[in-house]
CSV table of C-alpha atoms in Angstrom, one decimal:
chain,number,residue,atom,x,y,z
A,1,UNK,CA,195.3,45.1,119.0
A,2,UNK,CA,193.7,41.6,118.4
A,3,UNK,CA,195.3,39.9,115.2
A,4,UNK,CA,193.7,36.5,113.9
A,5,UNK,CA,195.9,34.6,111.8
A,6,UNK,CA,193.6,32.2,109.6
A,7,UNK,CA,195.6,29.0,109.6
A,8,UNK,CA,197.5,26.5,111.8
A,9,UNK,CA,200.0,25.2,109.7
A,10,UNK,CA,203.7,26.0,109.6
A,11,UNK,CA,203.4,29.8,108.1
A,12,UNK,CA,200.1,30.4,110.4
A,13,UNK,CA,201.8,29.2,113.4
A,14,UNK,CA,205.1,31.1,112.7
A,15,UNK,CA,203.4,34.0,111.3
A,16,UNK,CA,201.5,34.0,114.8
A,17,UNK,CA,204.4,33.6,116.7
A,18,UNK,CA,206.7,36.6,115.1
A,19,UNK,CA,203.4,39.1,115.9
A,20,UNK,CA,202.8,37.4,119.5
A,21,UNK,CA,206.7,38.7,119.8
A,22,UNK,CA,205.3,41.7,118.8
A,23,UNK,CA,203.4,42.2,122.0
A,24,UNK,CA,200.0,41.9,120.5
A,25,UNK,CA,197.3,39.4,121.5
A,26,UNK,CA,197.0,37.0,118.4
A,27,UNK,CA,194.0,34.4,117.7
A,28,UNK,CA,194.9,31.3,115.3
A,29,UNK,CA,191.5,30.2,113.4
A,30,UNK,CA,192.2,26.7,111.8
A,31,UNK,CA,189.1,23.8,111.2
A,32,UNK,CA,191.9,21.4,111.6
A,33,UNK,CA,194.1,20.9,114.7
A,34,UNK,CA,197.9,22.6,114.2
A,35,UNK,CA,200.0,21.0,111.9
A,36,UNK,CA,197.6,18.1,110.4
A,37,UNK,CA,197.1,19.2,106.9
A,38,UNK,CA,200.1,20.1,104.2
A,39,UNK,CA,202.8,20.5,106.5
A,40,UNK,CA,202.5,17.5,108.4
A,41,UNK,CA,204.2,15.6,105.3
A,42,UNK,CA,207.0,17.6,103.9
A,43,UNK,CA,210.5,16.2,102.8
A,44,UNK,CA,211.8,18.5,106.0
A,45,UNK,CA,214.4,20.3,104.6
A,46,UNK,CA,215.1,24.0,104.5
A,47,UNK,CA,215.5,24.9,101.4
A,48,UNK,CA,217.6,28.0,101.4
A,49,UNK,CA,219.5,26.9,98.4
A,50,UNK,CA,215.6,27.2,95.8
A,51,UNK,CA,216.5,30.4,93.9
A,52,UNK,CA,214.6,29.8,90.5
A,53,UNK,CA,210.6,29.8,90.4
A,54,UNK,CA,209.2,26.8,88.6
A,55,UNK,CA,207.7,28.6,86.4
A,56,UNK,CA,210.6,29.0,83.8
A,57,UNK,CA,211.3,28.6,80.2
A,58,UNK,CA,213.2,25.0,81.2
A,59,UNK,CA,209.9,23.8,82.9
A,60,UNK,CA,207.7,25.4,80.2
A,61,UNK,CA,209.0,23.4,77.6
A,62,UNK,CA,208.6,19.9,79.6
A,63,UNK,CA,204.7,20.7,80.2
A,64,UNK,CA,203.4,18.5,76.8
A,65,UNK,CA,205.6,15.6,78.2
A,66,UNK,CA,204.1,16.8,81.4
A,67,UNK,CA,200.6,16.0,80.2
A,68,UNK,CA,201.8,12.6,78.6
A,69,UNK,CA,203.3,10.8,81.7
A,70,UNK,CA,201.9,9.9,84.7
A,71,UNK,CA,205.3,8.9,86.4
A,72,UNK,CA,207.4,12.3,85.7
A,73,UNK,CA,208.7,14.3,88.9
A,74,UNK,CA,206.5,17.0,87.4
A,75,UNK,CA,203.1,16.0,86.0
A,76,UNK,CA,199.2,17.1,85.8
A,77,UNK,CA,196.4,15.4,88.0
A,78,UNK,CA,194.3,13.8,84.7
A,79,UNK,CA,190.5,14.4,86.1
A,80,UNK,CA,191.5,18.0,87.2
A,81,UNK,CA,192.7,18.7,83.5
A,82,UNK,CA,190.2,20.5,82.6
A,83,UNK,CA,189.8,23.1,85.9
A,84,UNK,CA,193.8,23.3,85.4
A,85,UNK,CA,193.5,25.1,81.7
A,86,UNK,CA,193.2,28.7,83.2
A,87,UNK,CA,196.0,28.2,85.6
A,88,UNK,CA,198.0,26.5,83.1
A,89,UNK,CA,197.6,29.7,80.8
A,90,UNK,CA,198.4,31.8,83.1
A,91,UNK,CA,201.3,29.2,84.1
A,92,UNK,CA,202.9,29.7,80.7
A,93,UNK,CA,202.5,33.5,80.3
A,94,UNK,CA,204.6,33.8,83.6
A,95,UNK,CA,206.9,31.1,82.4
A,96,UNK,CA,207.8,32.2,78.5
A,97,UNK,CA,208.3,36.0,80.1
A,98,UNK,CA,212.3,36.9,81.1
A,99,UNK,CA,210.4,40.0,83.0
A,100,UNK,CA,208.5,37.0,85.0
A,101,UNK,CA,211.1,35.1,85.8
A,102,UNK,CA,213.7,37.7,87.1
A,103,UNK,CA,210.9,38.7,89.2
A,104,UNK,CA,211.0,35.4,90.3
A,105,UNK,CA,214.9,35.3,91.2
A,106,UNK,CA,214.9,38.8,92.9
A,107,UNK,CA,211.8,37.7,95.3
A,108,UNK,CA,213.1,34.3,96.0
A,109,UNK,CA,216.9,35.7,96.8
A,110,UNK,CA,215.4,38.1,99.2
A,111,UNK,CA,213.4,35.4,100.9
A,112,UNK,CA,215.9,33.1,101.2
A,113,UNK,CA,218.6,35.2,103.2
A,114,UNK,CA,215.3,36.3,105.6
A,115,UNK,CA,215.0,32.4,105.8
A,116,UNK,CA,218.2,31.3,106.8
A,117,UNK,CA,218.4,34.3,109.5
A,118,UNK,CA,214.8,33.2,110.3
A,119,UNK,CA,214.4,29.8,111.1
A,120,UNK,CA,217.8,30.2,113.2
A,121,UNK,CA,216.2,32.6,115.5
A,122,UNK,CA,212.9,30.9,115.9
A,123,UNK,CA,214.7,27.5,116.4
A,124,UNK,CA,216.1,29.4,119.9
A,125,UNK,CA,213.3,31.3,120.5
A,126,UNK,CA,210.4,28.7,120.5
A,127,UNK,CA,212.7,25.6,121.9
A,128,UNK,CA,213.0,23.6,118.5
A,129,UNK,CA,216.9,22.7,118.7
A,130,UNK,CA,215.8,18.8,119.1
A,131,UNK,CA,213.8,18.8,116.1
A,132,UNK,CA,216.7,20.1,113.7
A,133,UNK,CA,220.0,19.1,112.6
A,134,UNK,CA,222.7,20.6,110.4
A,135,UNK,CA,224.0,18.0,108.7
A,136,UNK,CA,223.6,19.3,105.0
A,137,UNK,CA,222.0,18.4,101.8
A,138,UNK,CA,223.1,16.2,99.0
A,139,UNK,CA,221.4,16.6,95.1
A,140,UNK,CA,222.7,13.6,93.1
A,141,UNK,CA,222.8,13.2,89.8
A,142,UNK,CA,222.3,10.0,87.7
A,143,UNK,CA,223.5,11.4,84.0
A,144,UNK,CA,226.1,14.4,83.1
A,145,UNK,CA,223.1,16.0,81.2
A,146,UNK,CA,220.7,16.0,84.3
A,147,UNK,CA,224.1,17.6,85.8
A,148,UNK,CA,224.1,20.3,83.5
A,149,UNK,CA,221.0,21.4,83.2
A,150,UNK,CA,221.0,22.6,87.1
A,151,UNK,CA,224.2,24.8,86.4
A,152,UNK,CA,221.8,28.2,85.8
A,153,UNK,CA,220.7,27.5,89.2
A,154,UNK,CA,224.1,26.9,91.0
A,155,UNK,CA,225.3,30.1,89.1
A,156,UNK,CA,222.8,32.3,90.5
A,157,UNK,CA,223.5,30.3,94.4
A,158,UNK,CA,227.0,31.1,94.0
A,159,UNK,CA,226.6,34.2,92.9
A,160,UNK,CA,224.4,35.3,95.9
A,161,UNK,CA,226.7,33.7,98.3
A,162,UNK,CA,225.1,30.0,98.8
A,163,UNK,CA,228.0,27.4,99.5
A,164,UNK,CA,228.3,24.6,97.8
A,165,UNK,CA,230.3,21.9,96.9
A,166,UNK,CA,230.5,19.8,93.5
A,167,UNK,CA,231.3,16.1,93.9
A,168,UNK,CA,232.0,13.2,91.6
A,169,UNK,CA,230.2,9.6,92.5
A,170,UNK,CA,232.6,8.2,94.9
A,171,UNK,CA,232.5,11.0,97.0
A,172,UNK,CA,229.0,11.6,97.0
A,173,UNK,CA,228.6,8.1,98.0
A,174,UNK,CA,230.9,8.7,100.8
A,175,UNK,CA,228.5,11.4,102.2
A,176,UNK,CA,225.3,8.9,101.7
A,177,UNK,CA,226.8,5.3,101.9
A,178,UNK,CA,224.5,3.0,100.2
A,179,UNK,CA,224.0,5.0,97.2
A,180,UNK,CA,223.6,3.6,93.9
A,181,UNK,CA,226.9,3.1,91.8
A,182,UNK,CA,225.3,4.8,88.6
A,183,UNK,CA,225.4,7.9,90.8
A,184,UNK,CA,227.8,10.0,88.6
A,185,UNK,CA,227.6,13.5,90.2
A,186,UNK,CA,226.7,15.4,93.5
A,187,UNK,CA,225.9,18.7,94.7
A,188,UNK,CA,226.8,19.0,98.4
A,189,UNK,CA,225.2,22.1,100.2
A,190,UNK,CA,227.5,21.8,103.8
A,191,UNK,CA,224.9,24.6,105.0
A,192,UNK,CA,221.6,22.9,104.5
A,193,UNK,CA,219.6,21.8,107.8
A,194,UNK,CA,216.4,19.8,108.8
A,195,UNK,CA,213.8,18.7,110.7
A,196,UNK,CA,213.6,15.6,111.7
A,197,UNK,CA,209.8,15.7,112.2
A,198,UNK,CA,207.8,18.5,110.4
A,199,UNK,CA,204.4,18.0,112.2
A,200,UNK,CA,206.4,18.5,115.8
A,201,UNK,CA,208.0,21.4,114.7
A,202,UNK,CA,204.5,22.8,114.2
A,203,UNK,CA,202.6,21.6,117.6
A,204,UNK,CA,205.6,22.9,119.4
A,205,UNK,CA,205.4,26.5,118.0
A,206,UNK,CA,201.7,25.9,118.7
A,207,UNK,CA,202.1,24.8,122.0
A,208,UNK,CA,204.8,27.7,122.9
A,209,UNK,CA,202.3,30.3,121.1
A,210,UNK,CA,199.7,29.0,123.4
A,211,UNK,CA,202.0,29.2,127.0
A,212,UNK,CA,202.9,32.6,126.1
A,213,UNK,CA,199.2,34.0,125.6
A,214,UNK,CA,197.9,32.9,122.5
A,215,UNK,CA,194.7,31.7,121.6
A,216,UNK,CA,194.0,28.7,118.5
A,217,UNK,CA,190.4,27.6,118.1
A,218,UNK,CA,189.4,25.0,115.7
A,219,UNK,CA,186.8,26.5,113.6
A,220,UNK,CA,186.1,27.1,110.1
A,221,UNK,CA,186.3,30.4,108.7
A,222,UNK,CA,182.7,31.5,107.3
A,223,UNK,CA,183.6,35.3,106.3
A,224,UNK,CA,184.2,38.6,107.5
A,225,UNK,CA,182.3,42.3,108.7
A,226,UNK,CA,183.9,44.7,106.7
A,227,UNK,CA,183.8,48.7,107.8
A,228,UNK,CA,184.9,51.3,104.8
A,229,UNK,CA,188.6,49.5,104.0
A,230,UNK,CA,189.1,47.6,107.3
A,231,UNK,CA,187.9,44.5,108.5
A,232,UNK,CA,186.2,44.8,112.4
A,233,UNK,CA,185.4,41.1,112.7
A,234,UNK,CA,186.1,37.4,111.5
A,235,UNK,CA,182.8,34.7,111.4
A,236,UNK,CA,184.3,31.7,112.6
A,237,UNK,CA,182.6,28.4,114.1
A,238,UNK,CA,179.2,30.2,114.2
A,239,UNK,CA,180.4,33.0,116.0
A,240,UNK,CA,181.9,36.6,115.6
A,241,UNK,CA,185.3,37.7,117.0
A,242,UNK,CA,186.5,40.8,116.8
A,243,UNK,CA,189.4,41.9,115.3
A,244,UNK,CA,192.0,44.8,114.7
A,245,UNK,CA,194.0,43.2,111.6
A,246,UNK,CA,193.7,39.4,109.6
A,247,UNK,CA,196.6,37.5,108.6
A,248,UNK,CA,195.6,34.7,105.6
A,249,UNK,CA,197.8,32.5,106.0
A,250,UNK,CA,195.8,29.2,105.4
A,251,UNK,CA,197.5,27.5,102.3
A,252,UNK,CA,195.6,26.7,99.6
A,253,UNK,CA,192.2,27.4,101.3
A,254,UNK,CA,193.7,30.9,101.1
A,255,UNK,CA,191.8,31.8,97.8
A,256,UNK,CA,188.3,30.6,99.3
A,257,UNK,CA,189.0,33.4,101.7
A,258,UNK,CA,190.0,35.6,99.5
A,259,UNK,CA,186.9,36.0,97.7
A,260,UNK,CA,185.2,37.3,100.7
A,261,UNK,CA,187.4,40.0,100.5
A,262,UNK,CA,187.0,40.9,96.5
A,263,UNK,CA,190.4,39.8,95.1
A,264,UNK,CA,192.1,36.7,93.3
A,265,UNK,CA,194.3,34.0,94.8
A,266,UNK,CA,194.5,31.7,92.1
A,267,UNK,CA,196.1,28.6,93.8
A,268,UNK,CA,196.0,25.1,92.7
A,269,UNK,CA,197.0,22.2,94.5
A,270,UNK,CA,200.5,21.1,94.3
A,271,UNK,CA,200.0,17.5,95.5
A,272,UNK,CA,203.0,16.4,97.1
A,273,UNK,CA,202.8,12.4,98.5
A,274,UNK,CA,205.3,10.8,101.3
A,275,UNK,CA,205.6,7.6,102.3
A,276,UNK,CA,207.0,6.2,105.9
A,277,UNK,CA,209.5,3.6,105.6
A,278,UNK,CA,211.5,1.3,108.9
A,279,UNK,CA,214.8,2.5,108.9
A,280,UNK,CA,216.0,-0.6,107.5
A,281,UNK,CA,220.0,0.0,106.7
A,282,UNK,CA,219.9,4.0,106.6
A,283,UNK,CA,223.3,4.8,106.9
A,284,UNK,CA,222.7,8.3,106.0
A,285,UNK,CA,222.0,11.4,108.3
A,286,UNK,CA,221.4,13.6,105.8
A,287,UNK,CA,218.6,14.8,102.9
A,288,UNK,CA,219.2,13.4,99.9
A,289,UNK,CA,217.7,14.7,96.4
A,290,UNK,CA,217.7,12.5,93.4
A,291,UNK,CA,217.4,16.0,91.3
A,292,UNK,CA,216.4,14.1,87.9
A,293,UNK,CA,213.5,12.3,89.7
A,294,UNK,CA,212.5,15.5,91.7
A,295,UNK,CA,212.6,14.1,95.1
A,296,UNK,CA,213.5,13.9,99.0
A,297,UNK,CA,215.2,11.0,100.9
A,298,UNK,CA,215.2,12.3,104.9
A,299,UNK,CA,216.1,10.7,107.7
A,300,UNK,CA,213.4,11.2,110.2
A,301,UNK,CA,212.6,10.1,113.7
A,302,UNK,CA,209.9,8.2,112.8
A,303,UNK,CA,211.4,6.5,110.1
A,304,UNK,CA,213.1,7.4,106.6
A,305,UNK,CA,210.5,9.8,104.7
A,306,UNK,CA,210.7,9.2,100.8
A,307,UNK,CA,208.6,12.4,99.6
A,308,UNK,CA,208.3,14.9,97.0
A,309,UNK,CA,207.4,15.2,93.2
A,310,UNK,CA,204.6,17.7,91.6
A,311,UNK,CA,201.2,16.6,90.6
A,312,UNK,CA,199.4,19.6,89.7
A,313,UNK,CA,195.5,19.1,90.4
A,314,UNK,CA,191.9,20.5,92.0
A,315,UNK,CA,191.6,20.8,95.4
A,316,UNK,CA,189.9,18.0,97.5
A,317,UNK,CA,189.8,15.6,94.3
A,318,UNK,CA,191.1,11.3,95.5
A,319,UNK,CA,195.0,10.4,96.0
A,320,UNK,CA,196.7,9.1,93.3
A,321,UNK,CA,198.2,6.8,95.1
A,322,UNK,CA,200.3,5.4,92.4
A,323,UNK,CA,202.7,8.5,93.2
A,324,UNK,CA,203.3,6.9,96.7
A,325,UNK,CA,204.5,3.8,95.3
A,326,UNK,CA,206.6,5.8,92.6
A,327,UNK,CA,208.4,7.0,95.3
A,328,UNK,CA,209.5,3.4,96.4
A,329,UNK,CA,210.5,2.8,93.5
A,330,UNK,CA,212.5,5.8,92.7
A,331,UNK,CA,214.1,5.3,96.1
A,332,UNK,CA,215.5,1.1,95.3
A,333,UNK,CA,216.8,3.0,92.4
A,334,UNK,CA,218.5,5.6,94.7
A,335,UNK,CA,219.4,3.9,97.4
A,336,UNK,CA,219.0,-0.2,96.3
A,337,UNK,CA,218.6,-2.0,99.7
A,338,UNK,CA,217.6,0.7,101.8
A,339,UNK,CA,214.2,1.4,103.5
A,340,UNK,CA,212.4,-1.9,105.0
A,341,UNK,CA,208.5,-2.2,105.8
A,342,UNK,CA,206.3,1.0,104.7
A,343,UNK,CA,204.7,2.0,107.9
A,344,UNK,CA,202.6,4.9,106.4
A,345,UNK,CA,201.7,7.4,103.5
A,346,UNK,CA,200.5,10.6,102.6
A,347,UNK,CA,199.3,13.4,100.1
A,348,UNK,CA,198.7,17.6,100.9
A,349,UNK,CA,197.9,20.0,98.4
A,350,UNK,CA,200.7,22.8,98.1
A,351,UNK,CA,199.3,26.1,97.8
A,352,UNK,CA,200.2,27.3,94.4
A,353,UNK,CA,200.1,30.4,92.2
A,354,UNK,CA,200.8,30.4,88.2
A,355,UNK,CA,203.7,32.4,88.7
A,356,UNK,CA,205.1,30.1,91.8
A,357,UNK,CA,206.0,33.2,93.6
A,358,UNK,CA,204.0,33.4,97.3
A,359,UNK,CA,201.7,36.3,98.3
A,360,UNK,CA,203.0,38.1,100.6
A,361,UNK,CA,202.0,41.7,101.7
A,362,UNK,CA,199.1,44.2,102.4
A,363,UNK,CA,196.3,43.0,100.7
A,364,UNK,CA,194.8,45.5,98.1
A,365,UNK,CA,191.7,47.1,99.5
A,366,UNK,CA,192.0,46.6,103.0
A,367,UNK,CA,194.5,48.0,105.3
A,368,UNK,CA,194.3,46.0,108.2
A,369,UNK,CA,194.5,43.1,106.0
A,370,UNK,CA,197.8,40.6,105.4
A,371,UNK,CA,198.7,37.5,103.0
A,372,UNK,CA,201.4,34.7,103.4
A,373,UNK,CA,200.2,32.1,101.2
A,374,UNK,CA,200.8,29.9,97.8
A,375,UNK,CA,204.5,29.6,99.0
A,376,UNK,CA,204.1,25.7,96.8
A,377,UNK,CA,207.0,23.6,98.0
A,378,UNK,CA,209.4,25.6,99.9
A,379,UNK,CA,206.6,27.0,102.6
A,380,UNK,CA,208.4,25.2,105.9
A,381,UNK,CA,211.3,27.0,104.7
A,382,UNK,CA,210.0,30.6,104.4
A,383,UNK,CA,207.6,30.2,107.2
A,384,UNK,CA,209.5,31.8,109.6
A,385,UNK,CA,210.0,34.7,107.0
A,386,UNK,CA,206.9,35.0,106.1
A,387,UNK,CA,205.6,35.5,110.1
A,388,UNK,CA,208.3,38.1,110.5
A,389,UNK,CA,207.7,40.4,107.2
A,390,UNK,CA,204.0,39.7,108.2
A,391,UNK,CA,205.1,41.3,112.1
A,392,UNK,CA,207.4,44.0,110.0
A,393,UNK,CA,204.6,45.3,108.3
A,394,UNK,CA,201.8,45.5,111.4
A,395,UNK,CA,204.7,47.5,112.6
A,396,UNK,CA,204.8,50.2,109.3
A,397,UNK,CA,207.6,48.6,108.0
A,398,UNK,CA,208.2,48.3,104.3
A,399,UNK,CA,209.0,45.0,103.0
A,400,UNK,CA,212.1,44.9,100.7
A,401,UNK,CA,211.8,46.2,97.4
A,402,UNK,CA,212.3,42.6,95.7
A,403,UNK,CA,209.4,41.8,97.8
A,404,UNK,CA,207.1,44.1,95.6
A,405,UNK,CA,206.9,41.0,92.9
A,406,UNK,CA,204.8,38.8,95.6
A,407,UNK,CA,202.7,41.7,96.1
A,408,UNK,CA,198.7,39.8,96.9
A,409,UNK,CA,196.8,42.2,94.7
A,410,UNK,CA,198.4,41.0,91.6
A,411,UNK,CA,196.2,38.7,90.1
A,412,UNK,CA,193.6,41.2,90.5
């Protein structure tokens, strides 16, 4: 049974991985080499801790101060306005509904524990141990208010288990020496663990998918041969290869290819920017999240990484490269002192849907057809989760229940 997973970054690569485990032969189809596009630039955390969807009440009511400021941790790509307005619509429909949003917490808590359990066993099984560390995570807080407005989040981590420690400013400062005295709060998760370089992580479960059997060619998919309700064959780099069962696993591209196949994937860009700084006084081993300024500061092993924010847009519209040097700036406020020449810089386009829960599942119509995609900013941590539900189901395994709100066939 030959499966082609359509997409070489983290999910494609892990998703190929779990169903290689599987004993079946598996074919990666990417136009890119592994691990060059969105998740070669990720903050590097694994996020088990992200319970709510973004698309909430909380966020709902930011989105005309949203539109207005260019600088926010949560802001709209101004050419792509216009090509936003039916996303945004559906945005807020998801976001205003209590149905929605439960949804949202019940998916994301089931993800989450297959995350953590996961990621552990992949780490072993594919030789990753060098590219991760357990050191934690830290989410300071610069005012009481910016404090309290995360306490719905901690309540619903607490309440399904997450540990988690609250701090004052001294001792958060003890954690991350160097940080800024106006620091007033912290959040310490003592669980939390990283990667010290995201694009590694991903040629090494490429390179371990290929020593064990696998095939990745880089090609473009061009469409599909469809028979009755199954697809027999992918059209890739000119040429037809056959196949028993598809895995879409190809980020935001995912809703190009989706259209082939006669439903919606609605995903926008989530345009997330790094930039590479020298190590310069990093006396810090551990991620640290400015929460009010929506952001990641992570030691890496090429340098510190200062990345994160949202800037909702088109796909394959310029950088805004303004929200690189944001980031700088955000991080002298953070961390004053820290971080010496900038040594590189980056945007990728987060696959995301209106309702900011992924698609993952059967996809309607076709039974030999399966979706992990629009995961937006927490796909390295749900990759691994994503490959195995994918593996669960070519077995005849249900997902969990909860999982019946990312279902792929629900935008129609």
């Amino acid at each position: 049974m030959t499966v082609a997973v359509i997409g070489a970054g983290v999910v494609g690569m892990a998703t190929a991985r779990a169903i290689q485990r599987g004993g079946r032969p598996v074919v990666v189809l990417d136009g890119v080499d592994p691990g060059r596009k969105t998740s070669f630039g990720n903050a590097g955390f694994i996020a088990i801790d992200h319970v709510l969807p973004l698309a909430r009440p909380s966020v709902l009511k930011r989105v005309p101060s949203m539109l207005l400021d260019r600088n926010g941790p949560l802001t709209v790509h101004t050419p792509s306005l216009f090509w936003l307005i039916p996303w945004m619509l559906r945005f807020g429909r998801a976001a205003s509904s209590t149905q929605e949003v439960n949804k949202g917490v019940d998916s994301f808590g089931a993800l989450m524990a297959e995350a953590n359990i996961a990621w552990k066993a992949e780490i072993q099984a594919s030789g990753l141990g060098e590219l991760f560390k357990s050191k934690g995570a830290l989410y300071v807080y610069e005012t009481l208010a910016g404090f309290e407005s995360g306490a719905q989040e901690r309540a619903l981590q607490a309440a399904k288990g997450t540990a988690l420690e609250i701090l004052d400013g001294d001792r958060a400062r003890e954690l991350a020496p160097g940080l800024s005295q106006h620091i007033v709060k912290g959040v310490y998760y003592p669980h939390g663990m990283h990667t010290v370089s995201p694009y590694h992580v991903v040629t090494t479960l490429a390179e371990r998918f290929v020593a064990e059997g696998g095939r990745v060619e880089k090609a473009n998919v061009e469409g599909f041969d469809v028979a009755g309700d199954r697809v027999t064959a992918v059209r890739a780099g000119g040429k037809t290869i056959a196949v028993d069962a598809v895995a879409i696993c190809a980020g935001r591209a995912s809703g190009d290819l989706t259209r082939h196949l006669g439903f919606k994937a609605p995903l926008v860009a989530e345009r997330g920017y790094h930039v590479m700084l020298e190590p310069d006084n990093v006396r810090f081993d551990l991620p640290v999240s400015p929460a009010e300024r929506g952001f990641f500061i992570t030691p890496m092993r090429e340098g510190l990484r200062v990345a994160g924010t949202v800037e909702l847009g088109a796909p394959n519209r310029p950088e805004s490269w303004h929200r690189a040097d944001l980031l700088k700036k955000h991080l002298q406020a953070i961390f004053p002192g820290v971080g010496g020449a900038e040594t590189s810089r980056w945007m990728g386009e987060r696959p995301s849907l209106p309702d900011f829960r992924p698609a993952i599942g059967r996809a309607p119509r076709h039974v030999n057809v399966y979706c992990g995609y629009g995961h937006q900013h927490v796909g390295l941590t749900l990759a691994t989760a994503t490959g195995r539900l994918i593996a669960r189901l070519l077995d005849g395994e249900a997902l969990p229940p909860a999982l019946a709100h990312c279902d792929p066939g629900r935008f129609g």
